[in-house]
XYZ file of C-alpha atoms in Angstrom:
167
model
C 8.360 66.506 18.643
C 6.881 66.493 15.415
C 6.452 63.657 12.818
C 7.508 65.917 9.928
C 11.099 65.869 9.143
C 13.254 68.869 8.766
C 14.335 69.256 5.569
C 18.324 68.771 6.590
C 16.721 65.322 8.215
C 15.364 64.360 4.627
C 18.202 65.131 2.547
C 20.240 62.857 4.692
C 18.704 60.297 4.461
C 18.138 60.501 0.088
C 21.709 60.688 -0.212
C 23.440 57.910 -1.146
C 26.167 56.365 1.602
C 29.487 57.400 0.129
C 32.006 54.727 0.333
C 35.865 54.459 -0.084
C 37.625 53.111 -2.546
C 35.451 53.615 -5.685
C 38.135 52.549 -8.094
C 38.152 48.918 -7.965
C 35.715 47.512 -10.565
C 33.401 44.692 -9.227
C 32.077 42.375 -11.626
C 28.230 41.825 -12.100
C 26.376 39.319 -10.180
C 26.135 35.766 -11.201
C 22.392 35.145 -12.054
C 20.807 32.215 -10.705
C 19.565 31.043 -14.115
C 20.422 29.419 -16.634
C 21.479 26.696 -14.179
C 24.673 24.810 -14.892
C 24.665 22.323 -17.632
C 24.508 19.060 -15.500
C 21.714 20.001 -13.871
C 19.614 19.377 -16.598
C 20.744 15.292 -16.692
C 20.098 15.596 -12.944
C 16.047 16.849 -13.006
C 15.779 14.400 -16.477
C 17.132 11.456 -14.121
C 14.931 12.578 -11.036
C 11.927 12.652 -13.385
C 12.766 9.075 -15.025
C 12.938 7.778 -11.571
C 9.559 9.057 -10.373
C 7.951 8.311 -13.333
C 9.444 4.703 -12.942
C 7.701 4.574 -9.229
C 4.731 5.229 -10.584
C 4.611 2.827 -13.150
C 5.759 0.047 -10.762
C 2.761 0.887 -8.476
C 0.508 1.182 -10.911
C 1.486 -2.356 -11.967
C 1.747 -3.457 -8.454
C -2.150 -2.013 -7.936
C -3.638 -3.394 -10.620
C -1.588 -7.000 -10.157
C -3.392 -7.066 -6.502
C -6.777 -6.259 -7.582
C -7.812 -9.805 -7.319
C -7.124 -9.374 -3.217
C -9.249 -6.041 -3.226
C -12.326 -7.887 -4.989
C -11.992 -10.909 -3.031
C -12.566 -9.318 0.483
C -15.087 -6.677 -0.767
C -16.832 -10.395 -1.589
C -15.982 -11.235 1.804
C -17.122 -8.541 3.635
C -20.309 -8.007 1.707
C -21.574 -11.223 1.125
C -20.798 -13.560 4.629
C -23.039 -11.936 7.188
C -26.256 -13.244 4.726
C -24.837 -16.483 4.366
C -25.420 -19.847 6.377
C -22.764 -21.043 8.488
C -22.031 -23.594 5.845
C -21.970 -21.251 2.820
C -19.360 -18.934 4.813
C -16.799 -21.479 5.401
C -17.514 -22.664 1.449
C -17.145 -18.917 0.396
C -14.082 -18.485 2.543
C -12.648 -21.533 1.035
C -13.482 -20.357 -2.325
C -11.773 -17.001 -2.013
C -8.645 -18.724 -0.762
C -8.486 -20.964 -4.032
C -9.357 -18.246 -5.993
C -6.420 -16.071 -5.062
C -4.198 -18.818 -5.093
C -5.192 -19.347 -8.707
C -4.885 -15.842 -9.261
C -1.532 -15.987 -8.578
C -0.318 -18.934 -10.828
C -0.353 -21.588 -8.460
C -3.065 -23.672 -9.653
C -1.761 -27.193 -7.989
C -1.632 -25.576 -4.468
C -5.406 -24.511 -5.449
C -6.372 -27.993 -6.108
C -5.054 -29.284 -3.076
C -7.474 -31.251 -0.511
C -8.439 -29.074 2.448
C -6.106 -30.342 5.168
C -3.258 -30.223 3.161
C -3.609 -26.915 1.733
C -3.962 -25.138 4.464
C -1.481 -27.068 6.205
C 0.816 -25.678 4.257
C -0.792 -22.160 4.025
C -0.030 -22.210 7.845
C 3.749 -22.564 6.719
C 4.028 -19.042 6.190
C 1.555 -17.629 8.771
C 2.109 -15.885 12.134
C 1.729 -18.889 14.510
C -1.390 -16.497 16.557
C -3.134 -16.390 12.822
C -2.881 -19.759 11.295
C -5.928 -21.848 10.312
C -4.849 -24.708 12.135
C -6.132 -22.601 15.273
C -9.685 -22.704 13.847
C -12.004 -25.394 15.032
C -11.798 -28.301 12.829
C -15.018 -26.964 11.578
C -12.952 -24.791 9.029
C -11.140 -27.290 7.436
C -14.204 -29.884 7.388
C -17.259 -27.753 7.801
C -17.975 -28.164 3.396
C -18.126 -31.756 3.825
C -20.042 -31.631 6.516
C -24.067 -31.937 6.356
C -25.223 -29.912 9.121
C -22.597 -27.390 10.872
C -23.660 -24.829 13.648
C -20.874 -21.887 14.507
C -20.980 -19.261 17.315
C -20.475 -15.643 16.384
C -17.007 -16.012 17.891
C -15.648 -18.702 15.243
C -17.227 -17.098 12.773
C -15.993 -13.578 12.906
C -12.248 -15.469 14.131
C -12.676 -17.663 10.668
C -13.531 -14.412 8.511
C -10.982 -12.208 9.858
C -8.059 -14.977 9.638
C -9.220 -15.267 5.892
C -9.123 -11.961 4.951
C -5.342 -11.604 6.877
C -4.495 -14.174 4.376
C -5.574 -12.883 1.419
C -3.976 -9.344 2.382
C -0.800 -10.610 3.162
C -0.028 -14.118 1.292
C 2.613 -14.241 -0.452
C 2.000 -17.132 -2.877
């Protein structure tokens, strides 16, 4: 067998399929564009909504930066500080975003009672009540001494709060 085709084989296959029935008259195809006219207020609505997302995020974001800023200070500052100075700073970031957030007597509240009721609306396996009493008193204490174990416990239940209070 060859691969060339014979020229009856050639002129079969050019030739058009010739169908029955050539008198009805079809109508042309519906093109795909322009769309239909509601279509339009359905993309315009679609984009208003994203674009509202975004702007609720962004405002969300930048509303929060406060809690980005005050763990970087965390996290970067507490392993050079004293045992002391890391409860202070702890205690200071707490305040701080609590004052960020418009509630300035809550801020101002002595140490046992404000995180008292910080513990309201903590996980019961997270709360600062189950920190040594050396959280709550170490400031107003002269001379405190902390294993690595409260320490790194104390940090990391300080930075849960500030990610996830809701003040």
């Amino acid at each position: 067998m060859s691969a060339a085709l014979t020229p009856l084989q050639s002129q079969a296959q050019t030739q058009a399929i010739d169908l029955p029935n050539k008198a009805y008259m079809l109508p042309q195809s519906i093109p795909m564009w322009p769309p239909a006219w509601w279509t339009w207020l359905v993309v315009a609505a679609i984009a208003l909504v994203i674009i509202g997302l975004l702007v609720l995020w962004y405002r969300r974001h930048q509303k929060r930066a406060y809690r980005r800023e005050a763990l970087s200070n965390i996290r970067k500052t507490a392993n050079d500080l004293t045992d002391k100075e890391c409860i202070e700073l702890c205690h200071e970031m707490v305040r701080r975003c609590l004052i960020s957030e418009g509630k300035i007597e809550t801020a101002a509240l002595p140490s046992h009672t404000l995180f008292s009721s910080l513990d309201a609306s903590m996980p019961k396996k997270r709360q600062f009540a189950s920190l040594a009493s050396e959280f709550i008193d170490g400031p107003y204490r002269n001379q405190i001494e902390l294993t690595q174990e409260q320490r790194s416990t104390m940090i990391k239940y300080t930075c849960y709060w500030i990610r996830k209070h809701h003040a």
